[in-house]
Coordinates of C-alpha atoms and ligand atoms in Angstrom, one line a residue:
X30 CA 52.2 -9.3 -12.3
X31 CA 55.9 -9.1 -11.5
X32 CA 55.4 -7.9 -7.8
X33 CA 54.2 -11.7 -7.8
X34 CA 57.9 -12.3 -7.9
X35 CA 58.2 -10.8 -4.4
X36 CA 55.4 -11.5 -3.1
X37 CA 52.7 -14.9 -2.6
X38 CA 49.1 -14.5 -2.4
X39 CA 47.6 -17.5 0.7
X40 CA 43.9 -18.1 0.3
X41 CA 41.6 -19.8 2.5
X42 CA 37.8 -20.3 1.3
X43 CA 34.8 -21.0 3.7
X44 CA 31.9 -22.2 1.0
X45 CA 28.3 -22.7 2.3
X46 CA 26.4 -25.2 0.4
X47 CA 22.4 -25.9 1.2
X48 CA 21.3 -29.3 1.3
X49 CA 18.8 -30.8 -1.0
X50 CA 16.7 -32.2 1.7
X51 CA 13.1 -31.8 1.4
X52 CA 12.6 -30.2 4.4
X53 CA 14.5 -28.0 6.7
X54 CA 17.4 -28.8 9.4
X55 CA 15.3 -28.6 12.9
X56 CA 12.0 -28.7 11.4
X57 CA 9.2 -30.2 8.7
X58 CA 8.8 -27.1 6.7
X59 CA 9.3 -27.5 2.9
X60 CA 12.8 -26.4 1.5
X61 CA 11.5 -25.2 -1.5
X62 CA 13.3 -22.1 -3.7
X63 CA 11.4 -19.3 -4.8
X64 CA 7.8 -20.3 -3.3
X65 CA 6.0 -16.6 -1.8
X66 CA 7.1 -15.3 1.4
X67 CA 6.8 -16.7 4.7
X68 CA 4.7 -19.6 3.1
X69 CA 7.2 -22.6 4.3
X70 CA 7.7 -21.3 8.6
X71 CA 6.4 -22.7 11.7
X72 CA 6.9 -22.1 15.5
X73 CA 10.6 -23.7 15.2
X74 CA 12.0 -22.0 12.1
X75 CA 10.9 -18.4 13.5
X76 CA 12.2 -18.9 16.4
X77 CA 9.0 -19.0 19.0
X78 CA 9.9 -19.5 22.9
X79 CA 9.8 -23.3 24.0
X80 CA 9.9 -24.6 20.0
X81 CA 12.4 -27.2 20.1
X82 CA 14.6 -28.1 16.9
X83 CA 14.6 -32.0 15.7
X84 CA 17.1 -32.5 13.5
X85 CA 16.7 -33.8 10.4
X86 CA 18.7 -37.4 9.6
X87 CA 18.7 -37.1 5.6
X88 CA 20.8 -33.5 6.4
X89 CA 23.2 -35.6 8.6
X90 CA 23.8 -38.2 6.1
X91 CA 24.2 -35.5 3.4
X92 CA 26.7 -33.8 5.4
X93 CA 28.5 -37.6 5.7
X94 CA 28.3 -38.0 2.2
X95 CA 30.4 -34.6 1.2
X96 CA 32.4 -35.8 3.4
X97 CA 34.1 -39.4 2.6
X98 CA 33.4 -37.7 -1.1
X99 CA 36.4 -35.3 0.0
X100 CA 38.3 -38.0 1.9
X101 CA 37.6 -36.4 5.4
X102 CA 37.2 -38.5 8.9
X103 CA 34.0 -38.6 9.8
X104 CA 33.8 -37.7 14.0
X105 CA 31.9 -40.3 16.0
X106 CA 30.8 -37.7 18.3
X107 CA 29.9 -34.3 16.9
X108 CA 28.0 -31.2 18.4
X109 CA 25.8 -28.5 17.6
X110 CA 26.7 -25.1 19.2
X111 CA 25.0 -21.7 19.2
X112 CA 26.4 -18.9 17.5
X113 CA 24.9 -15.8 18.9
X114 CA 24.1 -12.6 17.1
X115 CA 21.1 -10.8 16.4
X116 CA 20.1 -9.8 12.8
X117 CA 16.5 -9.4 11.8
X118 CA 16.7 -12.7 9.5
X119 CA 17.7 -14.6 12.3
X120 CA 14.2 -14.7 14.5
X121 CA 15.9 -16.7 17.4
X122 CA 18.8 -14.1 17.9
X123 CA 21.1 -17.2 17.2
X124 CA 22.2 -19.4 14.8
X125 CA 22.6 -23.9 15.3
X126 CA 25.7 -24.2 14.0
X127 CA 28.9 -26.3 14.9
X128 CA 31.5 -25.2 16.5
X129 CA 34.9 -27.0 17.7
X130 CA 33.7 -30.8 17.4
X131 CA 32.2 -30.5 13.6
X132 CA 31.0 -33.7 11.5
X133 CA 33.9 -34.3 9.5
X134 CA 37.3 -32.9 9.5
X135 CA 40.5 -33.6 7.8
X136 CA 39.9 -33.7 4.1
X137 CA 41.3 -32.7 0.8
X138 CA 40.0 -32.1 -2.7
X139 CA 42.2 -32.9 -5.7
X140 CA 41.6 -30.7 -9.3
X141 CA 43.8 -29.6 -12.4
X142 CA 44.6 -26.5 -13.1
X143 CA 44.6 -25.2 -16.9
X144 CA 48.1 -26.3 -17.4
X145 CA 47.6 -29.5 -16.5
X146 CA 49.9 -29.5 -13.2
X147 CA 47.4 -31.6 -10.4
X148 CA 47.0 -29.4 -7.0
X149 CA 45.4 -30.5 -3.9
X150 CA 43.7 -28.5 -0.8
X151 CA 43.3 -29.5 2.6
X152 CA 39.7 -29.4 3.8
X153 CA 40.0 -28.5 7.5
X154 CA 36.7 -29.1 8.3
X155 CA 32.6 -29.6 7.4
X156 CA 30.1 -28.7 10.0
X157 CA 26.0 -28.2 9.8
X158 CA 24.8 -25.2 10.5
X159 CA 21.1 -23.3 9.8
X160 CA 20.5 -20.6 6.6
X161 CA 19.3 -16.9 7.9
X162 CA 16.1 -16.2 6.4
X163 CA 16.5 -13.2 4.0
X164 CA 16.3 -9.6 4.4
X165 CA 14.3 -7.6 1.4
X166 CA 14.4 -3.6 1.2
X167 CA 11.7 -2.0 -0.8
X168 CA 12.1 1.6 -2.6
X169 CA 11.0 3.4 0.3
X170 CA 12.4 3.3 4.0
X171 CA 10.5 -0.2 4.2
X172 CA 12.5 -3.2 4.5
X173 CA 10.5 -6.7 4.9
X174 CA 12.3 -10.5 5.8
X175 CA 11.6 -13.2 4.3
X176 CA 11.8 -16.9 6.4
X177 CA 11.5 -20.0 3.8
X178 CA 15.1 -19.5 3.7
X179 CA 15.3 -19.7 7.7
X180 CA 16.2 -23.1 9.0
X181 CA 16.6 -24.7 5.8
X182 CA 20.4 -27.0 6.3
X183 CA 24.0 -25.9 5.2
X184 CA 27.3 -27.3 5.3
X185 CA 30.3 -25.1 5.3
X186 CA 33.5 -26.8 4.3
X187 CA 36.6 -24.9 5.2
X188 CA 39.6 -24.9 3.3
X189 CA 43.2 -25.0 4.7
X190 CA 45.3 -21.8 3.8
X191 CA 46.6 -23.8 0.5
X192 CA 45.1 -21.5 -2.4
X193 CA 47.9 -19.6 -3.9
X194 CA 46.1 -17.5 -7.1
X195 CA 42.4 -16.8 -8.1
X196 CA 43.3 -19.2 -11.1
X197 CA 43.4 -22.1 -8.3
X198 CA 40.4 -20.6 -6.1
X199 CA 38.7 -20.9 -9.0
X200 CA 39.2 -24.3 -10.2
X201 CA 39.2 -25.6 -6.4
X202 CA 35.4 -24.0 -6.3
X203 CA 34.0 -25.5 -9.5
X204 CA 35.7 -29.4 -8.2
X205 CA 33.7 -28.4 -5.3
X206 CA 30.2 -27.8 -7.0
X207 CA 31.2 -30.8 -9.4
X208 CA 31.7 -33.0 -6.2
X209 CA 28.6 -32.0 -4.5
X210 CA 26.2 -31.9 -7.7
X211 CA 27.9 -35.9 -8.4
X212 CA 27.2 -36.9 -5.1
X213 CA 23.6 -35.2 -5.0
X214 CA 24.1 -33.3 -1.7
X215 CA 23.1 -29.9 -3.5
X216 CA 21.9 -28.4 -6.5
X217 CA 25.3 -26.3 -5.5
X218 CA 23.6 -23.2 -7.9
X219 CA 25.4 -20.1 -7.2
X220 CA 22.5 -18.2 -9.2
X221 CA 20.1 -19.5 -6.3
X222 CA 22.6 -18.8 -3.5
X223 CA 22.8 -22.2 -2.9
X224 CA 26.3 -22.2 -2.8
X225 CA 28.1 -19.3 -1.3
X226 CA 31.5 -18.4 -0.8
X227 CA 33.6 -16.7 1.6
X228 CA 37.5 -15.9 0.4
X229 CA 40.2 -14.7 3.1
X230 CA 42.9 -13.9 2.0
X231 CA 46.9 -12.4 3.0
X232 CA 49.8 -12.1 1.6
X233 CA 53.3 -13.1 2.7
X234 CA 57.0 -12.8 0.9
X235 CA 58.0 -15.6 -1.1
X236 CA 59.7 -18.3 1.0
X237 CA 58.4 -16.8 4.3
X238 CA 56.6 -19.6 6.5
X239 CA 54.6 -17.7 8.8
X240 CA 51.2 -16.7 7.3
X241 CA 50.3 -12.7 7.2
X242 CA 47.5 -11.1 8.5
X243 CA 44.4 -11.8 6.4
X244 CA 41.2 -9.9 5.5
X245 CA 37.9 -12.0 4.8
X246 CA 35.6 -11.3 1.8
X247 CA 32.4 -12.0 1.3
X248 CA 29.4 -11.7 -1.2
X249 CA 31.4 -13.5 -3.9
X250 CA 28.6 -14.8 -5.9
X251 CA 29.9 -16.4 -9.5
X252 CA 33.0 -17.6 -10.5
X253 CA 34.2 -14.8 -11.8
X254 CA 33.4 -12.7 -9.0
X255 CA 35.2 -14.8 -6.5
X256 CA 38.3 -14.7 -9.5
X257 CA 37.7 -11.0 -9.7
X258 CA 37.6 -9.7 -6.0
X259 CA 40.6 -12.2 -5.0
X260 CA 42.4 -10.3 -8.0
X261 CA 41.4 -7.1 -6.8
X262 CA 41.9 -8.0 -2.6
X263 CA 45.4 -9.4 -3.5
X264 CA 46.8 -6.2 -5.3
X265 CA 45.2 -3.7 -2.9
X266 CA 47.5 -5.3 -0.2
X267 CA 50.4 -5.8 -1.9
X268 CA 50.3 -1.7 -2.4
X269 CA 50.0 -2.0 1.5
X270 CA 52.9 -4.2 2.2
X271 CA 54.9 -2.2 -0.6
X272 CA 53.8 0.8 1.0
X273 CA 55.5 0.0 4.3
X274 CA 52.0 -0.1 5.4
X275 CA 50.1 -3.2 7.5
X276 CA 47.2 -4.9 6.6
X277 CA 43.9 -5.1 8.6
X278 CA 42.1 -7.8 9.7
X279 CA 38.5 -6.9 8.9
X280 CA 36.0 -7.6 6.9
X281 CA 35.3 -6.7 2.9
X282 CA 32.2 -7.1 0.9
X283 CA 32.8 -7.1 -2.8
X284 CA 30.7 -5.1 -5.0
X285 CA 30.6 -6.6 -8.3
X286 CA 29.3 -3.8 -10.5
X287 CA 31.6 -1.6 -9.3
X288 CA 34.5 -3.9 -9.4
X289 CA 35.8 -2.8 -5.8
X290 CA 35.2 -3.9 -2.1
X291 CA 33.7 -2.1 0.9
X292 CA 34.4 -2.1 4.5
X293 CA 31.8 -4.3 6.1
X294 CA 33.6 -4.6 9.8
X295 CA 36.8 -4.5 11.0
X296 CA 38.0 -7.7 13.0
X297 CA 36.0 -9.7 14.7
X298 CA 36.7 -12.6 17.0
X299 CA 34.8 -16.5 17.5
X300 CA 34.3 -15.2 21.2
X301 CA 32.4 -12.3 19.6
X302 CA 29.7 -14.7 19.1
X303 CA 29.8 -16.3 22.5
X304 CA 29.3 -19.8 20.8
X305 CA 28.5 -22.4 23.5
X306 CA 27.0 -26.1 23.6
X307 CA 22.8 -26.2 22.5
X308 CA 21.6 -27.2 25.1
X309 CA 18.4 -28.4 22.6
X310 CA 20.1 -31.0 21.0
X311 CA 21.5 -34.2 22.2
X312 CA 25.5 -34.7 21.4
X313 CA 25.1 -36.3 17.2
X314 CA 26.3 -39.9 17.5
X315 CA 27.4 -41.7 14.7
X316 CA 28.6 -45.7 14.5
X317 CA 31.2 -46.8 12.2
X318 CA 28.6 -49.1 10.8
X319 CA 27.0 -46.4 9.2
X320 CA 30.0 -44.6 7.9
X321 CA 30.9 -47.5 6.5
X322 CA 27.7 -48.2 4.8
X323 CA 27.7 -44.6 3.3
X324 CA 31.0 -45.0 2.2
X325 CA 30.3 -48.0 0.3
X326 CA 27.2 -46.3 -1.2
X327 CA 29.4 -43.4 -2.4
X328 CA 28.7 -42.8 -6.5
X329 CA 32.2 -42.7 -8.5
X330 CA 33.0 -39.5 -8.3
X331 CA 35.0 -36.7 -10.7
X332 CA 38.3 -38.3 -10.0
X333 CA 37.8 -41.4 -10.8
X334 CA 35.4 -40.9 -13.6
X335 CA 38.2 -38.6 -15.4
X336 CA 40.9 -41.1 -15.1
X337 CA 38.4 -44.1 -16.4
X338 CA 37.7 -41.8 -19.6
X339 CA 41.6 -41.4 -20.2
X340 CA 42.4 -44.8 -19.5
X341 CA 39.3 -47.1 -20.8
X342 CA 38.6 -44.5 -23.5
X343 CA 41.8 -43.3 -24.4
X344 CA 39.9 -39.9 -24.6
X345 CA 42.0 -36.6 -24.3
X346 CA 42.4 -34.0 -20.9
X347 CA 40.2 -31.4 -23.1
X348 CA 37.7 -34.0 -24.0
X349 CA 37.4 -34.9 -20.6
X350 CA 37.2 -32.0 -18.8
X351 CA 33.8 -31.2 -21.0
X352 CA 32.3 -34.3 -20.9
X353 CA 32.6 -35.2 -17.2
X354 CA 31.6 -31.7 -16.0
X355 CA 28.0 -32.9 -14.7
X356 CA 27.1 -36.7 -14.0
X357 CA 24.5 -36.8 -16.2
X358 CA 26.8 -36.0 -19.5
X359 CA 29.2 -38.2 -18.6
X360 CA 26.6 -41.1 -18.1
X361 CA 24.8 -40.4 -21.7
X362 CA 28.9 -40.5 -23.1
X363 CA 29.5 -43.9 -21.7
X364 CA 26.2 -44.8 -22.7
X365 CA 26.7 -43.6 -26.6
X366 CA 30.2 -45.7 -26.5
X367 CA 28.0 -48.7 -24.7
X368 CA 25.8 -48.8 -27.9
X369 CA 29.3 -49.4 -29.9
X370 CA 30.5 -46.2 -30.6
X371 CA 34.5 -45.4 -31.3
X372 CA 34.7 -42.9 -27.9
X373 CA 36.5 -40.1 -29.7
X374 CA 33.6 -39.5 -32.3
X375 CA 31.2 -40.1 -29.7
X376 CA 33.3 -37.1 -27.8
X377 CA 33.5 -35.1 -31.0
X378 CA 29.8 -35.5 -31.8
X379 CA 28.7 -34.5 -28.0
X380 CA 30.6 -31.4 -28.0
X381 CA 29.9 -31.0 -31.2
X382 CA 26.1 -31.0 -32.2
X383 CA 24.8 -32.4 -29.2
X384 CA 26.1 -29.0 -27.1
X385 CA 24.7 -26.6 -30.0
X386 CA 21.1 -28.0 -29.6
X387 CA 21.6 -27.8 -26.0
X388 CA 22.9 -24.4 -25.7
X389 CA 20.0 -23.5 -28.6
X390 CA 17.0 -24.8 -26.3
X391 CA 18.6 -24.2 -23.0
X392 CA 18.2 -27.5 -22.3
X393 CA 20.1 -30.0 -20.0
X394 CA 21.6 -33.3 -20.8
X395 CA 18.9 -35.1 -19.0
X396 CA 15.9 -33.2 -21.0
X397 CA 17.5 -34.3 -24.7
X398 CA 14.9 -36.5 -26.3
X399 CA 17.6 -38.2 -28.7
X400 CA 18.8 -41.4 -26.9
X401 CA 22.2 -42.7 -26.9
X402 CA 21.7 -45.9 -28.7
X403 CA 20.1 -43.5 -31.4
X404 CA 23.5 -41.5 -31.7
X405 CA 25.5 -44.3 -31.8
X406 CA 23.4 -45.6 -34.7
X407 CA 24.1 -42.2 -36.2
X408 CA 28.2 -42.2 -35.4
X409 CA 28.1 -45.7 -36.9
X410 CA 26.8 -45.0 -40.7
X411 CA 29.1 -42.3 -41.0
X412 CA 32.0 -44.8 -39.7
X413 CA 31.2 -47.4 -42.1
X414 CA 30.8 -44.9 -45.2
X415 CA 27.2 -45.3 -45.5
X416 CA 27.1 -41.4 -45.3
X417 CA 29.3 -38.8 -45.3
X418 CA 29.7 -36.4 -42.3
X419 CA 27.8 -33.4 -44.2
X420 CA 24.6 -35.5 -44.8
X421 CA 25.3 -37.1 -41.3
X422 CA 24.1 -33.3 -39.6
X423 CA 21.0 -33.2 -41.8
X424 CA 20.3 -36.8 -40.3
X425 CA 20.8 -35.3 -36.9
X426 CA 18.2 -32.6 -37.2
X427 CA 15.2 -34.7 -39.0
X428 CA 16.4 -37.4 -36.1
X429 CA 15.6 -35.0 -33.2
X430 CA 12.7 -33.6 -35.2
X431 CA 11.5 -37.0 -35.9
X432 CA 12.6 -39.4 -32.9
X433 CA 13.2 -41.6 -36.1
X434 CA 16.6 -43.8 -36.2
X435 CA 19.4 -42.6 -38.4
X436 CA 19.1 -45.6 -40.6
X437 CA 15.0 -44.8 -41.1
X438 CA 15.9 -41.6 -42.4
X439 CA 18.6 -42.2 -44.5
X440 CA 16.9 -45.2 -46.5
X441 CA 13.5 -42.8 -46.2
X442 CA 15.3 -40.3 -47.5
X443 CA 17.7 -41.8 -49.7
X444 CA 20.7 -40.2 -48.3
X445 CA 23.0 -43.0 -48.3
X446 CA 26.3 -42.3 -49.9
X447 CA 27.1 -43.6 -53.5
X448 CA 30.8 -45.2 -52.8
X449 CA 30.3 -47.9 -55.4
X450 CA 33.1 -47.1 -58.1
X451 CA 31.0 -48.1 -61.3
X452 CA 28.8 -45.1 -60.8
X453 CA 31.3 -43.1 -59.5
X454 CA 33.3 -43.1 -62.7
X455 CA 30.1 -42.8 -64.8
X456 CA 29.4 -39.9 -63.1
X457 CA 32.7 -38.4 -63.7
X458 CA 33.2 -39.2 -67.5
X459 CA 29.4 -38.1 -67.6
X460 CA 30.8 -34.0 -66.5
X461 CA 34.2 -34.3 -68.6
X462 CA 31.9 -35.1 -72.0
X463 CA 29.7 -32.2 -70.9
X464 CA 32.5 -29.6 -70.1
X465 CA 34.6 -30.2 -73.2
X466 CA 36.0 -26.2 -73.1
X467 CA 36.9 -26.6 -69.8
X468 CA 38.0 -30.3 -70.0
X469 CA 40.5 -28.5 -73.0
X470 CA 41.9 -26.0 -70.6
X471 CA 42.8 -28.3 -67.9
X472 CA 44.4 -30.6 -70.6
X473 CA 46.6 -27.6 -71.8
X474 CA 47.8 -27.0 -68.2
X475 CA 45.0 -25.4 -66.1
X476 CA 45.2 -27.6 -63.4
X477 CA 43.2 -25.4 -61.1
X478 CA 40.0 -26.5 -62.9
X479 CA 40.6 -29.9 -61.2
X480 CA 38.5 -27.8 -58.1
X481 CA 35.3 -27.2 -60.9
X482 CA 35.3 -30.5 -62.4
X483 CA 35.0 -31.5 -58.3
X484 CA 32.2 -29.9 -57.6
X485 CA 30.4 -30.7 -60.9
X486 CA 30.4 -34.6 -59.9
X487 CA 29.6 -34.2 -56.4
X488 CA 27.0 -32.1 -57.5
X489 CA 26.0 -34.7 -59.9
X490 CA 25.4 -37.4 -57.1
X491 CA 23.7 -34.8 -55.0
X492 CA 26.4 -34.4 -52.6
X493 CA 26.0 -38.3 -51.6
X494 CA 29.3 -39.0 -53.3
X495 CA 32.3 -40.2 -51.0
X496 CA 34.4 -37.2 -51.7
X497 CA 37.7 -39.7 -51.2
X498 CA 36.0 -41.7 -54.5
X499 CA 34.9 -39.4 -56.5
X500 CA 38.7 -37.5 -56.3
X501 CA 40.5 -40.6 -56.9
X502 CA 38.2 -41.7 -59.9
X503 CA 38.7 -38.2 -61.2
X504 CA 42.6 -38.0 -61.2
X505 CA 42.8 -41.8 -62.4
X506 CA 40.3 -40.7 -65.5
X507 CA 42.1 -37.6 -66.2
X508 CA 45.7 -38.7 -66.0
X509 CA 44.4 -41.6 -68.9
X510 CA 43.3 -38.7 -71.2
X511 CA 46.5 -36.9 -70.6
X512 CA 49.6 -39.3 -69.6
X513 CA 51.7 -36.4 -68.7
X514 CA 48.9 -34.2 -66.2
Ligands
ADP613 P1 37.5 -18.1 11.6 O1 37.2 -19.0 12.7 O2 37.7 -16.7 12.0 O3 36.6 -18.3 10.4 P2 39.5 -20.0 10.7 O4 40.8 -20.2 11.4 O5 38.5 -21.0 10.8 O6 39.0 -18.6 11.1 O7 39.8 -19.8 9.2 C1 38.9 -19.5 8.2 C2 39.5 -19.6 6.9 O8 40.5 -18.7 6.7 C3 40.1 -20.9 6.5 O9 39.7 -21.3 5.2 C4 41.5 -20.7 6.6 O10 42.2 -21.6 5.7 C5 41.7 -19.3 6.2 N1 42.9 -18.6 6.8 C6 43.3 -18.6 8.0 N2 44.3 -17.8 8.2 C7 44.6 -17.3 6.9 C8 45.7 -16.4 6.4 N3 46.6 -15.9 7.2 N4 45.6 -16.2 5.1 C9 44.7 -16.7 4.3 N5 43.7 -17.5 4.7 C10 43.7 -17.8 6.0
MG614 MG1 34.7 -18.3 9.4
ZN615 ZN1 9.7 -24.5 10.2

C-alpha cells in the first residue's frame, strides 16, 4: 500500500486468555468446556444476594506465571475492582475484575517477524478478571444464557501502542498463545474462545509523535481474522484522514463472513463502568518469597528454547520456527537428537514424515505411538548406509504399524542395502551380458542409455542397491569396455 508511505498504522491489543484451573475464579464449580448448560453454577457464580466470592490461589499463581514469563513486575499489593454493567450473561450486574492496581505490569514480549528483523511490545499490564457466561439465541424470538462459562478466571494482558502492521499483530498474538501454552497457563484455543482478542487501532502521519484517535475492535477470533479486520480497520481510516475527515472513537465488531465491521457503540469511557474497590475481597497480597519461587519454577520458554536449537543444534531459523511451535515437539526433537541423532535429519525427518502422519490422523505430538529412541534408530541406518532413504519410509510405516524397531524390520525383512562392491559389480556385468543391443548402442555413442542400464541393476538388487555404488561400478565397467566413452 503506498498511502503506507504517508501514513503509520499504531495498534494496541487487549487479549483475554482463560485459565486452566480446574475450577472457577470465586468459586468451586468445574471449569470444564463444552459440558450441558447450567450444569457447572452455584449461588456465587449466578450471582445470588449475600454469596461471597473466594478466590481461587492456583488462578493467582497462573496470572504470576504469564507474568515473569513476559518479564513484567509482579505488584506486592494488587486489587480486585467492580466493573459495572448489566448484560443478561452477567447474573450479578457486575464483573470482578482489576482495575488501576493490576497483578503485574510492565512487561514485554520479544518475536520475529517473517523477515527475520526481531520486534518487541511493551505489555502495559495483566490483571484477573471473571468470564460472562454466554448468551444463546434460538430460531425464534427465544434467546437462552448459558453460565458454566460465568465465573470461570481470565487474564487480560494489555499491549502498549507498539504494533505497527497486521503482519506484527499477528506474530505478536501467536508468541503470546506460544508463551502461555509453554508455561501451561491456558489451553490458549482461539476455536474454544479461550483466547480472545481485542485490537484498537489509529492512525497517525509518519514521523508524528502524538498518537491519533483510535477505534477498538472486537470479535477477532482466528488469526486471520484479527490480520484481516486490522487490514480492513486501517484502510477505512486512512480514506478518513485522506478525506479531510476525523476518525471516531467508538466501537467496531468485525464480521468475518462478510469481511467488514459494524458499529457496536460509539465511545465509551472507564467512568462509564463506575469501577470501584470490591468491597468482597480482601486487597491480594503477594511476598517476594513467592515471586521468587515462581520465578525460579518458570519452564524455558520460546526464547530461549529457539536460541538453544540454533546454537547447540546448529539448526536453521525455518527449522526452528516449526519445531519449537508447541513444547511438546520441541521436547520429542531434543529427545530424537538425545538418542544420537545428527539434529538436522532429525529436523528433516520431523517435518518430514513425522508431520504427514500427524496431519493424516489429526493427531498431536504427544499421541504419536513411535518413540524417539525408535526414530533415532531409524535416522541412524540410513546414516551409516545400512539403507537407503527410499527403503527408510517403508521402514517408517511397518515401524508405526508394528511398534517394531527399525533394525527388526529391516533384518525381518531383509531390506538392508547391498553396498558391498563384489555384488555390486556382478550385478552390473550380470545386465550388460543380458542387454547386448542396448549395451551396442551405448558403445557406439548413445550415452543416454547409461539412465536404462541404471535402472536395470537397481532393479536387479530390488532397489536395495546404494545408488552412489551401483553408478560408480557402472561407469568404471563401461569405460573398460570402451576406453574412449
Ligand atoms: P481502555 O482503558 O479504554 O481500554 P487503555 O488506555 O487501557 O484504554 O488502552 C487499551 C489498549 O489500547 C492498549 O492496548 C493500548 O496500547 C491501546 N491504545 C491506546 N491508545 C491507542 C491509540 N491511540 N492507538 C492505538 N492503540 C491505542
Ligand atoms: Mg480496554
Ligand atoms: Zn459457581
Amino acid at each position: 500500500m503506498a498511502i503506507l508511505e504517508r501514513w503509520e498504522p499504531v495498534i494496541g491489543l487487549e487479549v483475554h486468555a482463560q485459565l486452566a484451573t480446574n475450577t472457577k475464579m470465586f468459586c468451586r464449580c468445574k471449569r470444564e468446556y463444552g459440558a450441558s448448560p447450567n450444569v457447572h453454577t452455584c449461588p456465587v457464580c449466578l450471582g445470588y444476594p449475600g454469596a461471597l466470592p473466594v478466590l481461587n490461589q492456583q488462578a493467582v499463581e497462573f496470572a504470576m506465571i504469564m507474568g515473569l514469563a513476559v518479564d513484567c513486575t509482579v505488584r506486592g499489593l494488587s486489587r480486585f475492582a467492580r466493573k459495572n454493567y448489566f448484560y443478561p450473561d452477567l447474573p450479578k450486574g457486575y464483573q470482578i475484575s482489576q482495575y488501576d492496581e493490576p497483578i503485574c505490569e510492565h512487561g514485554k514480549l520479544t518475536f520475529l517477524l517473517d523477515d527475520g528483523a526481531s520486534k518487541t511490545v511493551g505489555i502495559t499490564r495483566i490483571h484477573m478478571e471473571e468470564d460472562a457466561g454466554k448468551n444463546i439465541h434460538g430460531d425464534g424470538n427465544e434467546s437462552y444464557v448459558d453460565y458454566n462459562r460465568c465465573g470461570t478466571p481470565l487474564i487480560e494482558i494489555v499491549s502498549e501502542p507498539d504494533i505497527r502492521s497486521p503482519e506484527e499483530a499477528h506474530k505478536y498474538l501467536e508468541r503470546l498463545k506460544q508463551t502461555l501454552e509453554y508455561t501451561g497457563v491456558s489451553d490458549a484455543d482461539m476455536e474454544k474462545g479461550n483466547l480472545r482478542c481485542d485490537a484498537n487501532i489509529s492512525i497517525r502521519p509518519r514521523g508524528a509523535a502524538k498518537l491519533g484517535t483510535r477505534t477498538e475492535m472486537k470479535n477477532l477470533n482466528s488469526f486471520r481474522g484479527v490480520e484481516r479486520g486490522l487490514m480492513y480497520e486501517i484502510r477505512r481510516q486512512i480514506k478518513l484522514l485522506e478525506n479531510g475527515a476525523e476518525v471516531e472513537q467508538c466501537t467496531l465488531s468485525w464480521d468475518d463472513h462478510a469481511g467488514e465491521t459494524r458499529l457496536m457503540r460509539s465511545k465509551e469511557e472507564a467512568h462509564d463502568y463506575r469501577y470501584f474497590p470490591e468491597p468482597d475481597l480482601v486487597p491480594l497480597i503477594i511476598p517476594d518469597s513467592q515471586v521468587q519461587a515462581i520465578e525460579a519454577a518458570l519452564p524455558e520458554l520460546p526464547s530461549a528454547i529457539e536460541e538453544r536449537f540454533s546454537k547447540q543444534y546448529g539448526l536453521n531459523p525455518d527449522d526452528i520456527r516449526i519445531l519449537t511451535r508447541t513444547r511438546e515437539l520441541a521436547g520429542y526433537c531434543e529427545q530424537v537428537i538425545g538418542a544420537g541423532a545428527n539434529p538436522a535429519d532429525a529436523a528433516q525427518w520431523l517435518q518430514g514424515e513425522v508431520m504427514r502422519v500427524l496431519n493424516e490422523e489429526r493427531e498431536n505430538i504427544t499421541e504419536f505411538t513411535m518413540e524417539p529412541e525408535q526414530l533415532a534408530g531409524l535416522i541412524d541406518l540410513v546414516a551409516t548406509g545400512s539403507i537407503n532413504r527410499n527403503t527408510a519410509k517403508t521402514v517408517f510405516d511397518r515401524m508405526l504399524e508394528e511398534g517394531l524397531s527399525a533394525l527388526e524390520i529391516v533384518t525381518r525383512d531383509d531390506l538392508g542395502q547391498v553396498s558391498d562392491a563384489e555384488s555390486i559389480e556382478q550385478a552390473v556385468r550380470m545386465v550388460l551380458e543380458n542387454n547386448p543391443v542396448e549395451l551396442e548402442r551405448y558403445l557406439r555413442g548413445e550415452s543416454k542409455l547409461f539412465g536404462f542400464f541404471m535402472g536395470r541393476v537397481m532393479a536387479g538388487t530390488r532397489g536395495k542397491g546404494d545408488p552412489q555404488t551401483v553408478k560408480s561400478a557402472l561407469q568404471r565397467i563401461l569405460a573398460e569396455m570402451h576406453p574412449g566413452a
